[in-house]
XYZ file of C-alpha atoms in Angstrom:
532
model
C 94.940 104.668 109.826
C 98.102 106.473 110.641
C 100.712 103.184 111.954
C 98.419 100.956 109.403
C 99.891 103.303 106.450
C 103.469 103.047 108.353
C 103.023 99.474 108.560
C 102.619 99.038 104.835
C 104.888 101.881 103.699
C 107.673 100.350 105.732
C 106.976 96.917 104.357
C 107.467 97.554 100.904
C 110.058 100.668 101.512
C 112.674 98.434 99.504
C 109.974 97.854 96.638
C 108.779 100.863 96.131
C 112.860 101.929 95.675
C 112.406 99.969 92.768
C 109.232 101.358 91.646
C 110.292 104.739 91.674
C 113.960 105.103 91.325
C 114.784 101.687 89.510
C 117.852 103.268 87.614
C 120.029 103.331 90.775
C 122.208 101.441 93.170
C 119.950 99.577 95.783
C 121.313 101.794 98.874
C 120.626 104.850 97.278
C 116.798 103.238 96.259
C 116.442 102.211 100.002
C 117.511 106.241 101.110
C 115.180 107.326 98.728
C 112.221 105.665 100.713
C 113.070 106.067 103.529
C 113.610 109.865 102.862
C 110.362 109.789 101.158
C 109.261 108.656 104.588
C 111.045 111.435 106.218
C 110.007 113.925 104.251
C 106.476 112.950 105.075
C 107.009 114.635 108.612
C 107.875 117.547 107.196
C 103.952 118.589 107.163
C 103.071 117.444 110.367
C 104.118 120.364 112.223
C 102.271 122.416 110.196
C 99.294 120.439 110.783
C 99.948 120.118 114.043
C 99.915 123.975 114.467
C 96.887 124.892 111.771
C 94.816 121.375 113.117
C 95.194 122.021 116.482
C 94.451 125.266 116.766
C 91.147 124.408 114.817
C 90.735 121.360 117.350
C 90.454 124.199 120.065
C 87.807 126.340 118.518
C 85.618 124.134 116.543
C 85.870 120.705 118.533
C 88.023 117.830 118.552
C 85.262 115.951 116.952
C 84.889 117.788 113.768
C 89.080 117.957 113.070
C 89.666 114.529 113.794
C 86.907 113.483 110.956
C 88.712 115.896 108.720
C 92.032 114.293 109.304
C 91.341 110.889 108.884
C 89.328 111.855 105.581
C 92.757 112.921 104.075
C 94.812 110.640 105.218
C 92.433 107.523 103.947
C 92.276 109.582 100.496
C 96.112 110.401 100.393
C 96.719 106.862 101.332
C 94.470 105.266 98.067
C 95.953 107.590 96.047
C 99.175 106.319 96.702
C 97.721 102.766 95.444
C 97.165 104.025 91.872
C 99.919 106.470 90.900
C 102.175 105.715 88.358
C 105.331 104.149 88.329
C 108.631 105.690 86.632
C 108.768 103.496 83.722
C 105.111 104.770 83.069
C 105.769 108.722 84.333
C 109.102 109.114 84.489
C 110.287 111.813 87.272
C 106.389 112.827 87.833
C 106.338 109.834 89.761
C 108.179 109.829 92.878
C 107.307 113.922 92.601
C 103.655 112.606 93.212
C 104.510 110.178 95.568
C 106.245 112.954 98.104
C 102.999 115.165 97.528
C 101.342 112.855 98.639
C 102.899 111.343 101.477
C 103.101 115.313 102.395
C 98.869 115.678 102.233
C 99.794 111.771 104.878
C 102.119 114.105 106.684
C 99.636 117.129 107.611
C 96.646 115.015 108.046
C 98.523 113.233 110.675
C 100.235 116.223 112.566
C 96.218 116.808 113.829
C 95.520 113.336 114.263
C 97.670 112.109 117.579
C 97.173 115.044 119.587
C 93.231 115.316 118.566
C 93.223 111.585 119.384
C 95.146 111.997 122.953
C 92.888 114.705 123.585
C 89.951 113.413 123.195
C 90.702 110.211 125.143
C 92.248 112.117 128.141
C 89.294 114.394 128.497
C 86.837 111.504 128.396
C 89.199 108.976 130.753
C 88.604 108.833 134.257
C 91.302 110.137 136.474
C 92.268 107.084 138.385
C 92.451 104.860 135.060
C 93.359 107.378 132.503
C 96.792 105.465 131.981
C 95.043 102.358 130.683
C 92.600 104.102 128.652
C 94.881 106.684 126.765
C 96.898 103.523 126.283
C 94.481 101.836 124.231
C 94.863 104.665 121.901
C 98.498 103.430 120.704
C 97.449 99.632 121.508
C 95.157 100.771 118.412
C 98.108 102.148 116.465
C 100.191 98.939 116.803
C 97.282 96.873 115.815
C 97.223 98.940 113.096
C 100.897 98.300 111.742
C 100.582 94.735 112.655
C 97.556 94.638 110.299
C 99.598 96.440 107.626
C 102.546 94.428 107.923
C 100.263 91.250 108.009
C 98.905 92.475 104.552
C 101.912 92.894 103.262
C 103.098 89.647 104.290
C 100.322 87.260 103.105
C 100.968 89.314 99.536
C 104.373 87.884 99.766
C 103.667 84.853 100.432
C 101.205 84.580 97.959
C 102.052 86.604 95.166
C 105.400 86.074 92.999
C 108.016 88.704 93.362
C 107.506 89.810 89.811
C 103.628 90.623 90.243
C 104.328 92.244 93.892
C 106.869 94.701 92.241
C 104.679 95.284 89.402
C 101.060 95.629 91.144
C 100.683 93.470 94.569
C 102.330 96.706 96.371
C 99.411 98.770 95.445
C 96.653 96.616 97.324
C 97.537 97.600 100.780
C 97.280 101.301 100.136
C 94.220 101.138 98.160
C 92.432 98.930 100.994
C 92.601 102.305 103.204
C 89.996 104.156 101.522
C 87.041 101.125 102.620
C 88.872 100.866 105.954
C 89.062 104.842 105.909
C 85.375 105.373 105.324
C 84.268 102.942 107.907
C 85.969 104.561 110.720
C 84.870 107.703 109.685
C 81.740 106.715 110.285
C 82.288 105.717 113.627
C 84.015 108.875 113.934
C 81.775 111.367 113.149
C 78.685 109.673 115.292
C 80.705 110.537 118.548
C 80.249 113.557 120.814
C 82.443 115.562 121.696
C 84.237 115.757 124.899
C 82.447 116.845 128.058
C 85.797 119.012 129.220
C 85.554 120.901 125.737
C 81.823 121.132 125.736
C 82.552 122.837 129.144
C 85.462 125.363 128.652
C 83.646 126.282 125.318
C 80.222 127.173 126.965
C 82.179 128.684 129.867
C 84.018 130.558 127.587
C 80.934 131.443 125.625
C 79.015 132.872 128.575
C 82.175 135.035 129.732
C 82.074 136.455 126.445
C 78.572 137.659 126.649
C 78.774 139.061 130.335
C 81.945 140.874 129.487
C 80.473 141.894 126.024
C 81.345 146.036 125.643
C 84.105 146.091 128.236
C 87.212 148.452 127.177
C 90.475 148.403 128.450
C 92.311 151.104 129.469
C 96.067 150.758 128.003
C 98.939 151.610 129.421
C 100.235 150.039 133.289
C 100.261 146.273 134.214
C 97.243 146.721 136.236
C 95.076 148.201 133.371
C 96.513 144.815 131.615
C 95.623 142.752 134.072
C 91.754 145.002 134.340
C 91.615 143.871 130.066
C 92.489 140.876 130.976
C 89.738 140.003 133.511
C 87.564 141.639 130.716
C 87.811 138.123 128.322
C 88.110 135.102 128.629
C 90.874 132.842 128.464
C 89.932 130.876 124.941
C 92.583 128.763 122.823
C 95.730 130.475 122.713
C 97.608 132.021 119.311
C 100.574 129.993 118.359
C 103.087 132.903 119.567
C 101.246 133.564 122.987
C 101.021 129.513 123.358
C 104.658 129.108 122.900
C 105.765 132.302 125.510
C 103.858 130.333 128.064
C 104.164 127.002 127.879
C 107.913 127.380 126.446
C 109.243 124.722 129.128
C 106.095 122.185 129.042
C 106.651 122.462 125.087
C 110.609 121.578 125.337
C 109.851 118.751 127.786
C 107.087 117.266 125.479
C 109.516 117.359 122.364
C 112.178 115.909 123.845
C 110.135 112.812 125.571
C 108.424 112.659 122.130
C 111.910 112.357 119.969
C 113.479 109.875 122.468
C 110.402 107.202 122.624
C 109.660 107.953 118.651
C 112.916 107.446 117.667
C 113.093 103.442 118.866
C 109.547 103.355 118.292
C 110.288 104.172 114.566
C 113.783 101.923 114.552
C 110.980 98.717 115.900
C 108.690 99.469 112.831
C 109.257 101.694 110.301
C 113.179 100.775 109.748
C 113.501 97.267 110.964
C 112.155 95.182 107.645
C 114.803 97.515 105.224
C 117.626 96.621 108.392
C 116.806 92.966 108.311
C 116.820 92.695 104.783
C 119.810 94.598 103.360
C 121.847 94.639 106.388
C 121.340 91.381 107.655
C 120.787 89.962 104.244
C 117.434 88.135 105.095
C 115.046 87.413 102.537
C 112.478 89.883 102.080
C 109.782 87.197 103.434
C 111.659 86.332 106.407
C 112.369 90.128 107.110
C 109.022 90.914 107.123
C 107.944 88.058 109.477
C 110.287 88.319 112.058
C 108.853 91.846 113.369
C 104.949 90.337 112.937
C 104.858 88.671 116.086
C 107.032 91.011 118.079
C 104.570 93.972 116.819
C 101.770 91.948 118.230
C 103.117 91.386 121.677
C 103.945 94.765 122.104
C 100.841 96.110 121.334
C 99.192 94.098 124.117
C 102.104 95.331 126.224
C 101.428 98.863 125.798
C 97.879 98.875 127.830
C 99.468 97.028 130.699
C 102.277 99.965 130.830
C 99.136 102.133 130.994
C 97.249 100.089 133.671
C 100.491 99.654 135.961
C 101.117 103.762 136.035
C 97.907 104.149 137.153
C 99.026 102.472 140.190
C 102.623 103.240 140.786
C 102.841 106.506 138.265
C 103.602 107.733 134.879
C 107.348 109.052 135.933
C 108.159 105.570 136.888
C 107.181 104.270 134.182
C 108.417 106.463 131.551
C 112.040 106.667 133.545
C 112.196 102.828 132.983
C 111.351 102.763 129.603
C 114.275 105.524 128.999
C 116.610 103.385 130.664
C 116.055 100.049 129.255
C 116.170 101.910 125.813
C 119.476 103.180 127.068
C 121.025 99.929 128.594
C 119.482 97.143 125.868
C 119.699 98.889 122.730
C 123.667 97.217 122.024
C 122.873 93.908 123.412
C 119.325 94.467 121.337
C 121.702 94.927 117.957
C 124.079 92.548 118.736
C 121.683 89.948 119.301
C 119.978 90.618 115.762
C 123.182 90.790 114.103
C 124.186 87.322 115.269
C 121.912 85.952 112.639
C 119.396 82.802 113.815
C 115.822 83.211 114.034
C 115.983 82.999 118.153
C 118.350 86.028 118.223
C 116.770 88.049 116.125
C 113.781 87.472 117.627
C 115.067 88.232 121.325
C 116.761 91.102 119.579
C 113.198 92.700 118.667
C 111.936 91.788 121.741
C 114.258 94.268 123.661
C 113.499 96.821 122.006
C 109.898 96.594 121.907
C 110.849 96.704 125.514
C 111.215 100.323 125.969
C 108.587 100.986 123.260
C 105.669 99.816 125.486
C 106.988 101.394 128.263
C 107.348 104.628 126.761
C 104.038 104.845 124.526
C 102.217 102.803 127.279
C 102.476 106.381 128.837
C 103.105 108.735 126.534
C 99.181 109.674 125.402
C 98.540 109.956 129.371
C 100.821 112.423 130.582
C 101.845 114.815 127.289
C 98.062 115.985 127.698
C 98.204 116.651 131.337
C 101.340 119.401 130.641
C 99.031 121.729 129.344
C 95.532 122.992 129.894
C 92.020 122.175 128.559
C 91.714 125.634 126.107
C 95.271 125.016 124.302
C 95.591 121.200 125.164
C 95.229 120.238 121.120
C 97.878 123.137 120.167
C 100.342 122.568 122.537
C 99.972 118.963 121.953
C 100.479 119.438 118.303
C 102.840 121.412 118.196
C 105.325 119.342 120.373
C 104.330 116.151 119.331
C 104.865 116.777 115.450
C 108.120 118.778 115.737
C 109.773 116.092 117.884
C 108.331 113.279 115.367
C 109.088 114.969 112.269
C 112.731 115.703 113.357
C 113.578 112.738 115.060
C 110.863 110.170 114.391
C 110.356 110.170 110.604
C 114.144 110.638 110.337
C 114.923 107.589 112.517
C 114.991 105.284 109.620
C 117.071 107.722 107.216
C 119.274 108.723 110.243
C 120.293 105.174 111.113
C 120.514 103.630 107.361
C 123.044 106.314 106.961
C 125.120 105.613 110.005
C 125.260 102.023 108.545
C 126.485 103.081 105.141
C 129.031 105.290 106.427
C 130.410 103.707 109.516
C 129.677 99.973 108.283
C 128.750 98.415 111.463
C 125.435 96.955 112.195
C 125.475 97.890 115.776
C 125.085 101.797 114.546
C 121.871 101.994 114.653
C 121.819 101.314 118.708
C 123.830 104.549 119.791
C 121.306 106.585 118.362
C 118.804 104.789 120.153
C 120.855 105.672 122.848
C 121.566 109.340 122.566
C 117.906 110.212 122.203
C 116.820 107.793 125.087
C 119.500 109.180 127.415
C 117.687 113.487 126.798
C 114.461 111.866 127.452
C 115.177 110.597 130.496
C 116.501 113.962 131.670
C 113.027 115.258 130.067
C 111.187 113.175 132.487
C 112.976 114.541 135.569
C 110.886 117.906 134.153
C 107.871 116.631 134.332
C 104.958 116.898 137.164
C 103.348 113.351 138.291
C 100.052 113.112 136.699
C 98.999 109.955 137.478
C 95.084 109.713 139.088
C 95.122 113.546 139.319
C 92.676 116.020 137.015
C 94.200 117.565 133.969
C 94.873 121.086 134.165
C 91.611 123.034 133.814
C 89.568 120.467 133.889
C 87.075 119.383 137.126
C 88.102 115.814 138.252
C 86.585 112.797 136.698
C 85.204 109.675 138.006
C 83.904 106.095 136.818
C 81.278 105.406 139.134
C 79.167 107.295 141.914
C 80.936 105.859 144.713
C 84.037 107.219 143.401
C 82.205 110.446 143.016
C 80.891 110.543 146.570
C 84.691 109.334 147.936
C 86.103 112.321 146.220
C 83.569 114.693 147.615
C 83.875 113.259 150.913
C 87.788 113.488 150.900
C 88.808 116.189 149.293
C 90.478 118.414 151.405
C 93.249 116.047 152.290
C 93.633 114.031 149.262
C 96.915 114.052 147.916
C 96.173 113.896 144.103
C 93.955 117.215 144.813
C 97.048 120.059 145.501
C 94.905 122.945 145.937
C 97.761 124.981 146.950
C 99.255 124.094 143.644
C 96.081 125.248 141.375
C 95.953 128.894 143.272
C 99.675 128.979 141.808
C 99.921 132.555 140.363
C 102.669 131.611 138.082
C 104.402 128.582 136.368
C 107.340 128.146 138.322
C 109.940 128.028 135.872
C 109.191 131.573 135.096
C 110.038 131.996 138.999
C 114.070 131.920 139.053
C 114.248 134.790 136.432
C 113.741 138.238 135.938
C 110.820 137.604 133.030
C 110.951 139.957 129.663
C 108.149 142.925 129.703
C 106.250 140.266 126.952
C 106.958 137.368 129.151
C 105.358 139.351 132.161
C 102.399 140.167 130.549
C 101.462 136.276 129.193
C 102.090 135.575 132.539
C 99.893 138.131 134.392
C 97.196 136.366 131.901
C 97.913 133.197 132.553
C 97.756 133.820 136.354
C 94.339 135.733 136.076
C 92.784 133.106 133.525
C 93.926 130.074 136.286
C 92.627 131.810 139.307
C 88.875 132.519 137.722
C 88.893 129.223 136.765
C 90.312 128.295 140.126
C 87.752 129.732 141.821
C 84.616 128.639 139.400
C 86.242 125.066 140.265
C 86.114 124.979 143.811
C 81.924 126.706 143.155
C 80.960 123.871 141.305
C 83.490 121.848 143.885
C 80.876 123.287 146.559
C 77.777 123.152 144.868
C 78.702 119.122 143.975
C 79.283 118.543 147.904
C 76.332 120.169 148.844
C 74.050 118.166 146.586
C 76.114 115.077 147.794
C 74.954 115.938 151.394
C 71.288 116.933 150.813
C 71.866 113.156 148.664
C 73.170 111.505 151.881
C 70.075 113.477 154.295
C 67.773 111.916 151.684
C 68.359 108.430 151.511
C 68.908 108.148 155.494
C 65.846 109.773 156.114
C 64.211 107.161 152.956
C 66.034 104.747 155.557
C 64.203 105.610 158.304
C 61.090 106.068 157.025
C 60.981 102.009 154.888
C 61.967 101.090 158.653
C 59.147 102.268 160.942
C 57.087 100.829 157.890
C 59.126 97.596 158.274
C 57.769 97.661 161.977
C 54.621 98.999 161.667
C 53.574 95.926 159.607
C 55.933 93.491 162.286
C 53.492 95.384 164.618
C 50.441 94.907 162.712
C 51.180 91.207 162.019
């Protein structure tokens, strides 16, 4: 619902100038919509932040029904409001309200979404899964852009500027209420389930304990007293300070060509390279399509060869083809423009082919949704909604076409030094969560090898603190987040490796029984040889 109301937004950014702000010069219309866009992101940290939090305690399930409730509504309501001849300055004030109620709906809806996939993906093939996620999301603003497109085609230019521009949006309330549905008949996610009923028990054996106040160690005694639930935004931040800066950075650098592909390309083709609005529109269909197919390969090959790989070659493609990428477009002809689009949906894929499996695996099962919300909407709304703004004004001041491509290139070049932060995650468990498989023999393998498999770093999960905290003498605040954090990750270390035990033990008394089931159908095999 999200990239199918980017999809049509972007589409008919340059009508909607007209719509709303028809007294002006057409540059100034097109940096009203697009700032209209930007200012949609404004909101999304905010719901990242209040959503995710909410994710933690009551269930991604619930949230994520929530979320795509107001966005569908926000979205139709966008269909019917009134123009500025009819309104006057009510108008666009209406249309930025809503596209704000777009904005917060959304800041819960990526990281709810990545979270829910992760926890439910296998380990080994949690890249092509989590993929599928933004494989959706493409689809989405392919099928918005298609929309918009057949209106074109079909409609005259008169009738799409006076009322054709309203179908798409109003179409997401039936499309909204249909995926709610599917929505809200699916369970929630067996990780969550777990740390919640975990958490609950904890709770009730620990139920009267007081702690004494005063020295580390009577911390640390309170501490072992609770259990370690979702995390307060302040706490959340203190720890996971460097796993929050990594995500935001990756997030701004693939969002920002992500949004320069979609969002921004129809009002770049058509009022900087002066192509029709039909023709502008078209060009980026098919590219949009091949991408999205693209992205759940991405996903499938870092399952095999890893998501650091992966995500370093999308940063440096982004980096090396984003000129030629520009150039190409601005040379005018169909085929160039075309090839143009193509390298830079290059980078996209690799980058979002990726992106929804390893942002989730930086932080752990109880403040997964937070963290992921807050990083993921604060990069997005600062860099991604911005993208289009950002570059539309680097054309109108500097004048060159090619401007838009050293942005591209500035963002691309921090996130490849943000991958260099981050941990291979690739066929390994997310943090705080038991290991997941797809079948039993994968289940038995795992049992059968798991004190020497590589993707299992024990030594790693008794870790008493992160290790960026490591090289510096921490603040008395910093100490004490950590001293829980260290406490929190051992219990759960050790409950791990119980049910670890318990899980190899009934895969042993499994093994006893169905060799001694063996033995037994084979003396009855020869018995009845013998009896014959």
């Amino acid at each position: 619902m999200e990239w199918y109301d980017v999809g049509v937004y972007g589409y008919v950014a340059v009508i909607l100038g007209k719509v709303f702000l028809p007294d002006v010069d057409g540059h100034i219309q097109n940096l009203f919509s697009l700032g209209v866009f930007a200012v949609t992101f404004i909101a999304r940290p905010l719901g990242g932040v209040i959503l995710g939090q909410l994710g933690d305690r009551l269930g991604r399930k619930e949230v994520l029904a929530y979320t795509l409730l107001m966005m569908a509504a926000a979205t139709f309501l966008i269909g019917v409001l009134p123009t500025y001849a009819a309104a006057g300055v009510i108008a666009p004030i209406l249309l930025i309200a809503l596209k704000l109620v777009q904005g917060f709906s959304t800041g819960g809806e990526y990281a709810g979404a990545t979270t829910f996939i992760t926890e439910y993906a296998p380990d080994k093939k949690r890249g092509f899964y989590a993929s599928l996620l933004d494989w959706g999301s493409y689809m989405g603003f392919a099928a918005g852009a298609a929309v918009v497109s057949v209106l074109q085609l079909t409609l005259s230019e008169d009738f799409m500027q006076s009322w054709g521009w309203r179908f798409p949006f109003m179409a997401a309330l039936p499309l909204g209420l249909i995926a709610l549905y599917f929505r809200t008949h699916i369970e929630d996610t067996p990780a969550f389930v777990e740390a919640q009923s975990e958490q609950g028990e904890d709770s009730q054996e620990d139920e009267g304990a007081s702690p004494r106040s005063g020295s580390v160690g009577d911390i640390e005694a309170a501490i072992q007293a609770t259990d370690e639930g979702p995390k307060g935004l302040k706490a959340l931040i203190v720890t996971y300070r460097r796993e929050l800066a990594t995500a935001f950075v990756l997030v701004a650098a693939a969002n920002t060509v992500a949004y320069a592909l979609t969002s921004y390309m129809p009002t770049y083709l058509t009022t900087t390279l002066h192509y029709d609005a039909v023709h502008g529109n078209l060009l980026t269909l098919p590219v949009l399509v091949l991408l999205a197919f693209c992205v759940p390969v991405a996903g499938w090959i870092s399952d095999r060869v890893g998501r650091r790989a992966i995500l370093f070659t999308g940063a440096g493609t982004a980096v090396v083809l984003a000129v030629p990428a520009f150039m190409l477009m601005a040379h005018g002809a169909i085929w160039s423009t075309l090839l143009g689009l193509a390298m830079l949906a290059l980078p996209v894929a690799l980058y979002v082919g990726n992106q929804a499996s390893s942002l989730p695996a930086l932080f752990p099962t109880s403040s997964r949704y937070g963290a992921m919300g807050i990083a993921y909407n604060a990069a997005v709304a600062i860099f991604g909604g911005t993208a289009g703004f950002i570059m539309e004004a680097l054309v109108t001041a500097t004048g060159s076409a090619l401007a838009p491509a050293f942005w591209v290139i500035a963002t691309s070049v921090a996130g490849f030094i943000a991958v260099t932060q981050m941990p291979e995650s690739a066929r390994q468990p997310l943090p705080g969560s038991m290991p997941s498989v797809a079948s039993e023999e994968e289940a038995i393998e795992l049992v059968e090898t798991q004190e020497d498999n590589p993707d299992l770093d024990v030594a790693e999960m008794f870790a008493q603190a992160p290790v960026h905290l490591l090289d510096q003498e921490p603040t008395a605040e910093e100490a004490r987040a950590e001293v829980e954090v260290a406490l929190a990750a051992e219990q759960e270390v050790r409950e791990e490796l119980a049910r670890a035990q318990r899980a190899t033990q009934a895969a042993r008394e499994a093994v006893v029984a169905a060799e001694q089931r063996e033995r037994e159908q084979g003396e009855e095999r020869d018995d009845a040889e013998d009896e014959a």
